[in-house]
Coordinates of C-alpha atoms in Angstrom, one line a residue:
X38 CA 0.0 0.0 0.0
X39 CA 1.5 3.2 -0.9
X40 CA 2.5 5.7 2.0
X41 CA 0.0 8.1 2.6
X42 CA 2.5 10.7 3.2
X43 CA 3.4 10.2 -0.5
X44 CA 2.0 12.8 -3.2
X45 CA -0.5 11.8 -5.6
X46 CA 0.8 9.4 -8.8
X47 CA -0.8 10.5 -11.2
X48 CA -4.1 13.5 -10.1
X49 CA -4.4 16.9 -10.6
X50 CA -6.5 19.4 -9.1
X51 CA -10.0 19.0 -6.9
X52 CA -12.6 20.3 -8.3
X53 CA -13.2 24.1 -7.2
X54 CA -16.7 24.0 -5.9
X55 CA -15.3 24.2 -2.2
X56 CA -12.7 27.1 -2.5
X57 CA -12.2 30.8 -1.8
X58 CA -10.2 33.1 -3.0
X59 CA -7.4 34.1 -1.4
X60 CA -8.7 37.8 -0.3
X61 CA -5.2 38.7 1.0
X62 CA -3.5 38.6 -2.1
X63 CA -3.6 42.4 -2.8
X64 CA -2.1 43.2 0.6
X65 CA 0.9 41.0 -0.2
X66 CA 1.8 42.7 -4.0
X67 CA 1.5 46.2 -5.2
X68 CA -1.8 46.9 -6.5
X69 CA -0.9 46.5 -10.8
X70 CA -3.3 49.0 -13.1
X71 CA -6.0 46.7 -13.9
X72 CA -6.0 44.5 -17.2
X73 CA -8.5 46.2 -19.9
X74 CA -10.4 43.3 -20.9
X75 CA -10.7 43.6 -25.0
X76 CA -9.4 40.8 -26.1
X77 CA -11.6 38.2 -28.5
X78 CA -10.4 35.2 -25.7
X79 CA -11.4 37.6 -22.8
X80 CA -14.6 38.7 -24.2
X81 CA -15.2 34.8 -24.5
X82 CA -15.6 34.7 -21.0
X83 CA -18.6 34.4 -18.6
X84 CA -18.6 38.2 -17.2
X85 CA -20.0 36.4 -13.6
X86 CA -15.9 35.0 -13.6
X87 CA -14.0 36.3 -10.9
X88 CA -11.6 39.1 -12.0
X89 CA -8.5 36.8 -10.4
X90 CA -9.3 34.5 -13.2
X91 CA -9.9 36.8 -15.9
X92 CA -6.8 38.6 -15.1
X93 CA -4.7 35.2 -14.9
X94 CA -6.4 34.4 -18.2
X95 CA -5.2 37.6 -19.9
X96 CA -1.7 36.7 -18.5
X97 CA -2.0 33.2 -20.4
X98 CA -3.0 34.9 -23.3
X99 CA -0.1 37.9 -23.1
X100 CA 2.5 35.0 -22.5
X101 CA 1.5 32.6 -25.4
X102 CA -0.3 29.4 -23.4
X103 CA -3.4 30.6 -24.9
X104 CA -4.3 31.5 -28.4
X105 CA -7.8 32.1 -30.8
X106 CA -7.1 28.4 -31.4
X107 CA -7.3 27.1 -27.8
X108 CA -10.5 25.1 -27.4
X109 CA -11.2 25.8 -24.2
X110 CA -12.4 28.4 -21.5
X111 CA -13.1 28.7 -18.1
X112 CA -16.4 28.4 -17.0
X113 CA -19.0 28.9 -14.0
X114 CA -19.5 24.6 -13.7
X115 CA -21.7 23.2 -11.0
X116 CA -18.2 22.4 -8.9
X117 CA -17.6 25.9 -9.1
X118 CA -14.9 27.1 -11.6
X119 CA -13.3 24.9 -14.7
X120 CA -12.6 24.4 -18.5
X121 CA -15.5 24.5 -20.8
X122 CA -15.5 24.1 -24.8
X123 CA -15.3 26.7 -26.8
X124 CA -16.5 24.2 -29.9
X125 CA -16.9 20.7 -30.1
X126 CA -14.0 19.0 -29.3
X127 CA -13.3 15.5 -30.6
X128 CA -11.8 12.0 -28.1
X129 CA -8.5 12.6 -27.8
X130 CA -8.1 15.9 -29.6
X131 CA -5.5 18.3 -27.7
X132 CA -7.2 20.8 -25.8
X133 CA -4.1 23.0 -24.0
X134 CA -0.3 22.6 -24.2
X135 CA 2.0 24.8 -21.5
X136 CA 5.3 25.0 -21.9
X137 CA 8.2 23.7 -19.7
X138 CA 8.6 27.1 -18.3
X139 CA 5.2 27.6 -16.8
X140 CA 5.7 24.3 -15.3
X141 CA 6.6 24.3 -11.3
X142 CA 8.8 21.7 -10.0
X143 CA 12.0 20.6 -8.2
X144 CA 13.8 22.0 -11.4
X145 CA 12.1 25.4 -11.8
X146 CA 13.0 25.5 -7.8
X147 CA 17.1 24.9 -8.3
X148 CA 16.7 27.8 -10.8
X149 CA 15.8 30.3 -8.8
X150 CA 17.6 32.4 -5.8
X151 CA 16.6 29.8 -3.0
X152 CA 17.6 26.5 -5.5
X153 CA 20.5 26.1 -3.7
X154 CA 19.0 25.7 0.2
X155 CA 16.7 23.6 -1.0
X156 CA 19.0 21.3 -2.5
X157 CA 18.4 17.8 -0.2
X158 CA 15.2 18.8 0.8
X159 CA 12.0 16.4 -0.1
X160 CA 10.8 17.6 -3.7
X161 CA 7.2 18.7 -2.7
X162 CA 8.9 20.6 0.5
X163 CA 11.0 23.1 -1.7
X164 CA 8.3 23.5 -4.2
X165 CA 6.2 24.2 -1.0
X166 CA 8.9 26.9 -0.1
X167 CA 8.7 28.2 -3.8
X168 CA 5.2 29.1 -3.8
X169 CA 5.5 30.6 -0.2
X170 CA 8.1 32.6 -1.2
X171 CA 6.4 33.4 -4.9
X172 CA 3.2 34.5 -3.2
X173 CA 4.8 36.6 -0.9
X174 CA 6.9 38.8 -3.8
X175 CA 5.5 41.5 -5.2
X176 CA 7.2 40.7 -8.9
X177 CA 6.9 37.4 -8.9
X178 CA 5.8 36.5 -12.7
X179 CA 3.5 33.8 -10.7
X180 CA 1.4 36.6 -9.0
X181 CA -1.3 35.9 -11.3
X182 CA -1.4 31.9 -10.8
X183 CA -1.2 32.8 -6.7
X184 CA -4.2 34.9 -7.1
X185 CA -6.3 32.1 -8.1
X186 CA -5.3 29.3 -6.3
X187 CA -8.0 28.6 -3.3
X188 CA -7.8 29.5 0.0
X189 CA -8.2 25.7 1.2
X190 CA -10.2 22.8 -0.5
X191 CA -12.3 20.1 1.8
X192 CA -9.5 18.4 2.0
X193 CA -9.7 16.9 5.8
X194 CA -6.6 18.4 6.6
X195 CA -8.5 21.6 6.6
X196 CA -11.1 20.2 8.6
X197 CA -11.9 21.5 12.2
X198 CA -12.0 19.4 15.4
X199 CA -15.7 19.5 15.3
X200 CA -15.6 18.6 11.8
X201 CA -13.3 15.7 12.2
X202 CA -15.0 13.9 14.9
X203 CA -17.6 13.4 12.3
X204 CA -15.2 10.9 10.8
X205 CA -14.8 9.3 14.7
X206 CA -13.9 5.5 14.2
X207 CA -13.0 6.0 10.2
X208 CA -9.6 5.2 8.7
X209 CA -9.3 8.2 7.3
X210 CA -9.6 10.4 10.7
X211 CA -6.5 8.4 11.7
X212 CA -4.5 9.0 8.4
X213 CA -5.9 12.7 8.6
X214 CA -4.2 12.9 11.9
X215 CA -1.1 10.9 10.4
X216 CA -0.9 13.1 7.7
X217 CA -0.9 16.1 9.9
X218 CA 1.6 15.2 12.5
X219 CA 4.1 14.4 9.3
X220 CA 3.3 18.1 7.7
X221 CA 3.7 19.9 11.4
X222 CA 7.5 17.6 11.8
X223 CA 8.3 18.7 8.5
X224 CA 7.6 22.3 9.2
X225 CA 9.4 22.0 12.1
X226 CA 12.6 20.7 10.5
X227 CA 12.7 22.7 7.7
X228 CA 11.9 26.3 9.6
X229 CA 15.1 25.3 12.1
X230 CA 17.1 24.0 9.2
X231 CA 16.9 26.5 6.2
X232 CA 13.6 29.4 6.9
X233 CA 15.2 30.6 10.0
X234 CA 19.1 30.1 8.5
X235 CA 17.9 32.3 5.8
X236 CA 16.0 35.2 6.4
X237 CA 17.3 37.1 3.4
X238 CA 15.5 34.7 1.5
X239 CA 12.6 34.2 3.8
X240 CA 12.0 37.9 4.7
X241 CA 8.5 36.9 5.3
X242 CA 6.7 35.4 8.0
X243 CA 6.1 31.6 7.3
X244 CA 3.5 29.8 9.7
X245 CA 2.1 26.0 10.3
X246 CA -0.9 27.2 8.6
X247 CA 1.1 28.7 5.6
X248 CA 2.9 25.6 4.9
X249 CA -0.1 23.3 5.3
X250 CA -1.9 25.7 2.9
X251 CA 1.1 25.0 -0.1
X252 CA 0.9 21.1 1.3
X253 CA -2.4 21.0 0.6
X254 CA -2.4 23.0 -3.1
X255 CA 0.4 20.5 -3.9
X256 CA -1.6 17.3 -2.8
X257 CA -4.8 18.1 -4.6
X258 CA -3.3 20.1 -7.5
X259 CA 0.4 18.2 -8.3
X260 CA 0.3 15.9 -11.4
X261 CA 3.4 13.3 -11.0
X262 CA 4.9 10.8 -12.8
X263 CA 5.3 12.4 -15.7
X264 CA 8.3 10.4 -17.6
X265 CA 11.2 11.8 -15.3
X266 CA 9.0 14.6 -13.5
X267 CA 8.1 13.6 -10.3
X268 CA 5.8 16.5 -9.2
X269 CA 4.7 19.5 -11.5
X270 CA 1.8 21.9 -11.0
X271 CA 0.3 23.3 -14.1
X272 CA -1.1 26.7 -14.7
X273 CA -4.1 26.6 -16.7
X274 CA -4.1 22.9 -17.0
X275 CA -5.3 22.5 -13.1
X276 CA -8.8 24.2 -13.7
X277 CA -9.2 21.0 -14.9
X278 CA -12.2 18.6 -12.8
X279 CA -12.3 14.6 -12.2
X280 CA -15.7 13.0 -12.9
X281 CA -16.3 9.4 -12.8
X282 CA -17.3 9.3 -16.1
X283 CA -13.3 9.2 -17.4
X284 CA -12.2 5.7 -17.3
X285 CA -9.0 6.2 -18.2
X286 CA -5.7 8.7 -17.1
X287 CA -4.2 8.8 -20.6
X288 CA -5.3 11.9 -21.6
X289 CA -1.6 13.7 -19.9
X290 CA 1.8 13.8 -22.0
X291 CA 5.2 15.3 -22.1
X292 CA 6.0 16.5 -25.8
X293 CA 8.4 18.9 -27.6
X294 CA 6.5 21.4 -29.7
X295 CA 6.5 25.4 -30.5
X296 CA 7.1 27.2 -27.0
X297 CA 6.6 30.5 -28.5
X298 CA 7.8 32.2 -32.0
X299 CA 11.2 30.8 -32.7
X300 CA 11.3 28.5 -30.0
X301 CA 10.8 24.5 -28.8
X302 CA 10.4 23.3 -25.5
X303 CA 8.6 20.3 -23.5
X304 CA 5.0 21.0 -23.3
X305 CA 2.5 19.5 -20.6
X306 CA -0.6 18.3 -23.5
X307 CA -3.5 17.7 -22.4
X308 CA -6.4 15.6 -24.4
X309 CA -10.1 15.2 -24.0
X310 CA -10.7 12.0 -23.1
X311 CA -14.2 12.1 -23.7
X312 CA -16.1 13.6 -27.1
X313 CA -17.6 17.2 -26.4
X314 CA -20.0 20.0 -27.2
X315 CA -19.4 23.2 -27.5
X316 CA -20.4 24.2 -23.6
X317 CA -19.3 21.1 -22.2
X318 CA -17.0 20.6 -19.7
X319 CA -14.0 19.5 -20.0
X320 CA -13.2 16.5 -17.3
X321 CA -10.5 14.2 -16.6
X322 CA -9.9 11.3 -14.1
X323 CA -7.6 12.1 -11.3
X324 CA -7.3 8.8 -9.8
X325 CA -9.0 5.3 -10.6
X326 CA -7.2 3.5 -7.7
X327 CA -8.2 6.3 -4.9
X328 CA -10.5 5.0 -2.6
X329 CA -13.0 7.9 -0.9
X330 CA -10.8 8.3 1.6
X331 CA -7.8 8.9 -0.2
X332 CA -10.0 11.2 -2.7
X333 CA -11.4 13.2 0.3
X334 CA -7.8 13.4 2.0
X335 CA -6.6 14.4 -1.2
X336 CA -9.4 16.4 -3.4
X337 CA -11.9 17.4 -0.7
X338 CA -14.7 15.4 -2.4
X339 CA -15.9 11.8 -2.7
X340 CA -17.7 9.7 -5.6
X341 CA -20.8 8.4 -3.3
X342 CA -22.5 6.8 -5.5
X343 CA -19.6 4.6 -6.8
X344 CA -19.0 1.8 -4.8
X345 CA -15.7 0.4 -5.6
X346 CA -14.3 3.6 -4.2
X347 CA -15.6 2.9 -1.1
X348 CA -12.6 0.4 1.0
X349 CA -11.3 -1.0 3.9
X350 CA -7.6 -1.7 4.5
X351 CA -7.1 -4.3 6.5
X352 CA -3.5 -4.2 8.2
X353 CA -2.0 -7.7 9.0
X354 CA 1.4 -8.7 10.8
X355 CA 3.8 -10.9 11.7
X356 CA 4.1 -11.2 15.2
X357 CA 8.0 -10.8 16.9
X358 CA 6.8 -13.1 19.5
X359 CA 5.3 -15.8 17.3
X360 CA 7.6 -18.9 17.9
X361 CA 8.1 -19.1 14.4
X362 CA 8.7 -15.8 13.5
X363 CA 11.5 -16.1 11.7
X364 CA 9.8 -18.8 9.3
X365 CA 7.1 -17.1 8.4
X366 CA 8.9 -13.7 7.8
X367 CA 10.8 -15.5 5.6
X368 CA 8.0 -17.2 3.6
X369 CA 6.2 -13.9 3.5
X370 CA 8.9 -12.3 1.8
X371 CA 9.7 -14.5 -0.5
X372 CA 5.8 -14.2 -2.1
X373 CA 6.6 -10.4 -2.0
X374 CA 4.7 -9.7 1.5
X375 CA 6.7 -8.9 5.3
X376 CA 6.6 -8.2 8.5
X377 CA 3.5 -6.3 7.9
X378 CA 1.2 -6.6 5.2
X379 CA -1.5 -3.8 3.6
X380 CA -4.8 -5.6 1.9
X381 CA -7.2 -3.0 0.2
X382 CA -10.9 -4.3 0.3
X383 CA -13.1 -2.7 -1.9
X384 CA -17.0 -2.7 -1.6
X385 CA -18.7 -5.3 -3.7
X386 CA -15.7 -6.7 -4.8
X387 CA -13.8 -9.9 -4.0
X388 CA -11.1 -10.6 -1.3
X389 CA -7.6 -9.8 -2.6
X390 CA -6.0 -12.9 -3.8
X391 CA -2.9 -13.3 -1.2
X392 CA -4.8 -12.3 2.1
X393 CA -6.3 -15.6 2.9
X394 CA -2.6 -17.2 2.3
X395 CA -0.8 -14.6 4.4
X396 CA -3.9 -15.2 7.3
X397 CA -3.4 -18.8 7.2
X398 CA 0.7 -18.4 7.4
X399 CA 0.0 -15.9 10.4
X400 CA -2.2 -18.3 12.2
X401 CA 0.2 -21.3 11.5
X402 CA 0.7 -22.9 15.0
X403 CA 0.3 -26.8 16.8
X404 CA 0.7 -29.4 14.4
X405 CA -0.1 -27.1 11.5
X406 CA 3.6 -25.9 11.7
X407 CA 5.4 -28.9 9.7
X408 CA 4.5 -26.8 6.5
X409 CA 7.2 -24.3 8.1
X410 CA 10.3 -26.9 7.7
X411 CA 12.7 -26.2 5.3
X412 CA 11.6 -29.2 3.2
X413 CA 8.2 -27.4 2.0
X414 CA 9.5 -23.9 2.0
X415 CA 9.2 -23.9 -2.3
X416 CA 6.0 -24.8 -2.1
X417 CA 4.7 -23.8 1.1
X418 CA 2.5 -21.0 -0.6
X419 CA 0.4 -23.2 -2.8
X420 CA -0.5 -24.9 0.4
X421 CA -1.5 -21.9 1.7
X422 CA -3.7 -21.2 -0.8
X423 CA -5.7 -23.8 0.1
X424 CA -7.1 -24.7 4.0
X425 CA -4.6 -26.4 6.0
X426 CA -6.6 -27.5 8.9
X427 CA -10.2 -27.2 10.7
X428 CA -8.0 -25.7 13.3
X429 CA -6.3 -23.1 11.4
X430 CA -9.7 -21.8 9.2
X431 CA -11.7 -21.4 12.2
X432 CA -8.8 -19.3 13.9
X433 CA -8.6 -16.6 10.4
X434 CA -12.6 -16.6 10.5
X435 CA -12.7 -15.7 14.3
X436 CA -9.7 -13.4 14.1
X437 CA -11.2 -11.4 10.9
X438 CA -14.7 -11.2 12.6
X439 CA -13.4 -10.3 15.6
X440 CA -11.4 -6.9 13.8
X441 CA -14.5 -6.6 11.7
X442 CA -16.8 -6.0 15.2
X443 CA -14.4 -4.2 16.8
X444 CA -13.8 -1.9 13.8
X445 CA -17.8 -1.1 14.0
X446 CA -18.2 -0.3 17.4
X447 CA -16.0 3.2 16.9
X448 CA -18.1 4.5 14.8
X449 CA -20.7 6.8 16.4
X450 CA -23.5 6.2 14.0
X451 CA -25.0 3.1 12.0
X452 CA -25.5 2.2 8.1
X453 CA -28.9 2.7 8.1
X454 CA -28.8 6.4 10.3
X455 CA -26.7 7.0 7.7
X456 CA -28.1 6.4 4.3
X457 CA -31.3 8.7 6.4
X458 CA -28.9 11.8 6.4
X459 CA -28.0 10.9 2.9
X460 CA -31.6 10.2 1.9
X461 CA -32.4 13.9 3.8
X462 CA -29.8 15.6 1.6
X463 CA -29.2 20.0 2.4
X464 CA -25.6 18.5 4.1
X465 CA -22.6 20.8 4.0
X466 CA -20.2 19.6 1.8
X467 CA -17.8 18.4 4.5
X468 CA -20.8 16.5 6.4
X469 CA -21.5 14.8 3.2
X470 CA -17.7 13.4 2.4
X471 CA -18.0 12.2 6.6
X472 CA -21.0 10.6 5.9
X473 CA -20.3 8.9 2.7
X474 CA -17.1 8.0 4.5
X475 CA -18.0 6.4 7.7
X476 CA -21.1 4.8 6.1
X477 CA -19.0 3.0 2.9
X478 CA -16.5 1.9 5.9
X479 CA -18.7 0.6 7.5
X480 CA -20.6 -1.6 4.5
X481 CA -17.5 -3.1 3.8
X482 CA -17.0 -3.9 7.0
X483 CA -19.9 -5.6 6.9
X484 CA -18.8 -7.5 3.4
X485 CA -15.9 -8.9 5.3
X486 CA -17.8 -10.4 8.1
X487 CA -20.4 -11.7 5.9
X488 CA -18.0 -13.5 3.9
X489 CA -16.0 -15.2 6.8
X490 CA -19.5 -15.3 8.2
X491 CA -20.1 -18.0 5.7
X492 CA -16.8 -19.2 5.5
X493 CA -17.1 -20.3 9.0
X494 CA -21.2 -22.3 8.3
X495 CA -18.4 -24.2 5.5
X496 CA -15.7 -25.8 7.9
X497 CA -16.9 -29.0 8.0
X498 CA -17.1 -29.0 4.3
X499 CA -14.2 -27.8 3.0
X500 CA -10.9 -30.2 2.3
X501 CA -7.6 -29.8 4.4
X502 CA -4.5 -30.7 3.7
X503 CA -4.4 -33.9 5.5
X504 CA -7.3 -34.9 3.1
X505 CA -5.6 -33.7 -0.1
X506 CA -2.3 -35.4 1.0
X507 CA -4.1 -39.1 1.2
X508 CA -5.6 -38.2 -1.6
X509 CA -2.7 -38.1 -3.7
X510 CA -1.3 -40.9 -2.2
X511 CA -4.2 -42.9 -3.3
X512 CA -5.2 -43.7 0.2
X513 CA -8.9 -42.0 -0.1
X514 CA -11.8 -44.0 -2.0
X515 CA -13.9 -42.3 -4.0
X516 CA -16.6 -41.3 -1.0
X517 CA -14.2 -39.8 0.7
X518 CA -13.0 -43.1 2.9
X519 CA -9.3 -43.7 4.1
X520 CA -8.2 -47.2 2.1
X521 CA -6.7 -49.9 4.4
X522 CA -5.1 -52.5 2.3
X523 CA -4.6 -55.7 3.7
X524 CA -1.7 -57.8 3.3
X525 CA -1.7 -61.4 0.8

C-alpha cells in the first residue's frame, strides 16, 4: 500500500466547488493597473468570472499558453470554476499545451535564488517553499497563478475538530491525523534548518498554517509521474475537474513542440478523453485506484455513488513473539509480502487474492507448523492457498470477525442512520464526504464479516491438507473413505 505521506501518482487538481479566494492577495503585492479586458479570448468569458481568473487568463494569453485556437475556457461549472469548450472537441483531440517554463517543480525551484538551500530537501517541500516565497513577492511572474489558487479545499486536513470527529472510528480520521503530524514535523525541520538560517531569503513570516496551505495545493493540485518529472503543478491545465465518467488517465503527455515564436520546448498536453459539445466541460480522471478516503484526504470530495471507491484496509502482521517468527517472515517475503502486510478491500468486490494465504501463514501454529520446515518452504504457498486444517480456518474466521466488530463499534453512528442523512440531503459539503465516509467503511465492514461469516457455516465442508495429501497418495476412496489394504 503506498505511503500516505506520499503525493499523488498521477491527479491533478480538486474540483473548485469548495474554495475561496485568497482575499489577501492584494495586501501582499503592489496593486498593478488593472488589465483592460478587449481581447476576442477575454470577451469569450462568462462576465460572472472572478476578475483573479480573468486577469490570470489575460496573463495566459499575453505570454503565449493561450491563443484564438485554444478550445477551451473557463467556465462557471456546477463544482464551481473549470474548462469549458469553446466548440466541439473531438476524443482525444488536444485541448491546452504549456510549456516547460510555466511548469513548477523541483527544477524550476534549483533555478531560482533559494535552489541552492533547497537542494536535499523532499521535492514537494521546496516547491512548497517556492510558492510561499512566490506569493509573498511582489514581482513574482506567478502573481497571477497565486491569485487564483484557493484559499483551502475540503481536503480533511483543513477540517476542524468539530468537523473531524464526524469521521470518529474511520480510517481516514487516523490517516488525517497521520498526515498532519508528518506536515507539522516537517515544518518544524525545515523552519530550524533553512527558513530561519535564511532570512534574506525568507523575509516573510512563514507559519504551520502557511505551509499546510502550499501542502495541501500540492496534494490536490500536483500531477506526478510524468516520464522523469516527479511533481509539476500546471497553470491553466489545473482548472481542470475529475468525474467518474473518465475511465481512463491517458489523456496527460510530455511533448516537444513550439514554445513561442522561434522557439521549442517540452509542453504538458492535455487531451479530452471524452467527445464534447461546444459548452461542455472539460473532465478528466484524477485517480482510478483512490479510494473515498484517499480522494477526500486528497481532493476534498468523494464519488458516493460509486462503490468500488468505497474500501477498507485491513492491516495484517507478523508477530515478533510468534515462535516461528522467523519462518514465516521468511516465507512472507519471498511471495513479495513482510513483516506487515497492507490488503485493500473494496466494496462489492472480491477478497484480494494473497490475504487468505498470508492469514493462514500468520495463524500457522500446533501441528499445523510442519509446512514451516525447510523441506516445503518452495511450495509452502500453494499450500496456503488452500485450507490447511479445521484448526487453522476457524482461527482466520474468528480473528477477521473479531477486527471486523471491533472496527464497528468506533463508529458513532449506524449504516442505516446514515443512508437517512443521505436520503435527507441539504448537508454541508464536508458533512457529506463524513457521511459517505464512515457509512462505505462501514458496509465493507460488513462485506468482510459476511464473507468469513459464511466461511465459518463451511468448515466442516471444506478439504484440508491432511485430506488432499491421502488423496494423492491414493489412500482416499472415492466417498471420501481412508483405504486400508490388507496384506496377501
Amino acid at each position: 500500500m503506498a505511503s500516505v505521506f506520499s503525493l499523488p501518482s498521477s491527479s491533478f487538481l480538486c474540483p473548485l466547488k469548495t474554495t475561496r479566494f485568497r482575499t489577501k492577495f492584494q495586501s501582499l503585492h503592489s496593486s498593478p493597473k488593472p488589465f483592460l479586458i478587449n481581447s476576442l479570448q477575454l470577451k469569450e468569458l462568462d462576465p460572472n468570472i472572478p476578475e483573479p481568473v480573468q486577469t490570470f487568463w489575460k496573463w495566459l494569453c499575453d505570454e503565449g499558453v493561450v491563443s484564438a485556437k485554444t478550445p477551451v475556457k473557463p467556465g462557471i461549472v456546477p463544482e464551481g470554476l473549470g474548462l469549458v469548450a469553446k466548440r466541439d472537441i473531438a476524443k482525444g483531440e488536444t485541448v491546452l499545451e504549456v510549456p516547460r517554463r510555466f511548469w513548477i517543480n523541483p527544477d524550476a525551484v534549483a533555478d531560482t535564488e533559494i535552489g541552492n538551500v533547497c537542494t536535499g530537501l523532499k521535492p514537494w517541500i521546496s516547491v512548497a517553499l517556492f510558492l510561499l516565497r512566490e506569493k509573498w513577492r511582489d514581482d513574482s511572474k506567478w502573481k497571477y497563478y497565486m491569485a487564483v489558487l484557493p484559499e483551502s479545499t475540503d481536503s480533511t486536513i483543513y477540517w476542524s475538530e468539530e468537523e473531524l470527529s464526524e469521521i470518529q472510528g474511520t480510517q481516514l480520521l487516523s490517516t488525517t491525523l497521520s498526515v498532519k503530524d508528518y506536515v507539522q514535523n516537517e515544518f518544524q525541520k525545515v523552519e530550524e534548518e533553512v527558513i530561519l538560517p535564511n532570512k534574506q531569503l525568507f523575509p516573510f513570516p512563514i507559519t504551520l498554517d502557511d505551509f499546510f496551505w502550499a501542502f495541501g495545493m500540492l496534494r490536490s493540485r500536483a500531477f506526478s509521474r510524468l516520464r522523469n518529472q516527479n511533481l509539476i503543478l500546471v497553470p491553466f491545465a489545473d482548472l481542470t475537474n475529475h468525474n467518474a465518467r473518465v475511465t481512463t488517465e491517458d489523456h496527460a503527455h510530455e511533448v516537444r513542440g513550439p514554445a513561442g515564436l522561434f522557439s521549442w520546448d517540452l509542453l504538458f498536453s492535455l487531451r479530452s478523453p471524452l467527445k464534447l459539445k461546444a459548452g461542455d466541460q472539460l473532465f478528466i480522471q484524477y485517480d482510478l485506484n483512490k479510494s473515498n478516503a484517499d480522494m477526500a484526504l486528497d481532493y476534498g470530495f468523494i464519488e458516493p455513488s460509486t462503490s468500488a471507491r468505497d474500501a477498507f484496509t485491513l492491516t495484517l502482521e507478523i508477530s515478533e513473539s510468534d515462535d516461528f517468527y522467523e519462518d514465516k517472515l521468511d516465507i512472507a517475503e519471498s511471495n513479495g509480502l513482510g513483516e506487515t502486510a497492507y490488503f485493500d478491500i473494496k466494496l462489492g468486490q472480491s477478497l484480494p487474492p494473497f490475504l487468505i494465504p498470508y492469514l493462514r501463514l500468520v495463524a500457522l501454529s500446533g501441528t499445523d507448523a510442519f509446512l514451516l520446515e525447510s523441506i516445503f518452504r518452495n511450495a509452502v504457498w500453494g499450500h496456503l492457498e488452500l485450507p490447511v486444517s479445521r484448526a487453522n480456518e476457524e482461527l482466520i474466521c474468528k480473528v477477521v470477525r473479531d477486527a471486523c466488530k471491533s472496527a464497528l463499534s468506533a463508529y458513532h453512528t449506524t449504516i442505516e442512520e446514515d443512508e437517512k442523512l443521505m436520503e435527507k440531503g441539504n448537508l454541508s459539503s464536508r458533512l457529506q464526504i463524513a457521511v459517505g465516509i464512515r457509512a462505505g467503511e462501514k458496509k465493507v465492514l460488513q462485506q468482510i464479516d459476511d464473507i468469513f461469516r459464511e466461511r465459518e457455516l463451511e468448515l466442516d465442508e471444506l478439504e484440508y491438507y491432511q485430506e488432499r495429501r491421502l488423496k494423492d497418495l491414493g489412500l482416499v476412496g472415492e466417498q471420501g473413505d481412508i483405504i486400508f489394504w490388507e496384506p496377501k
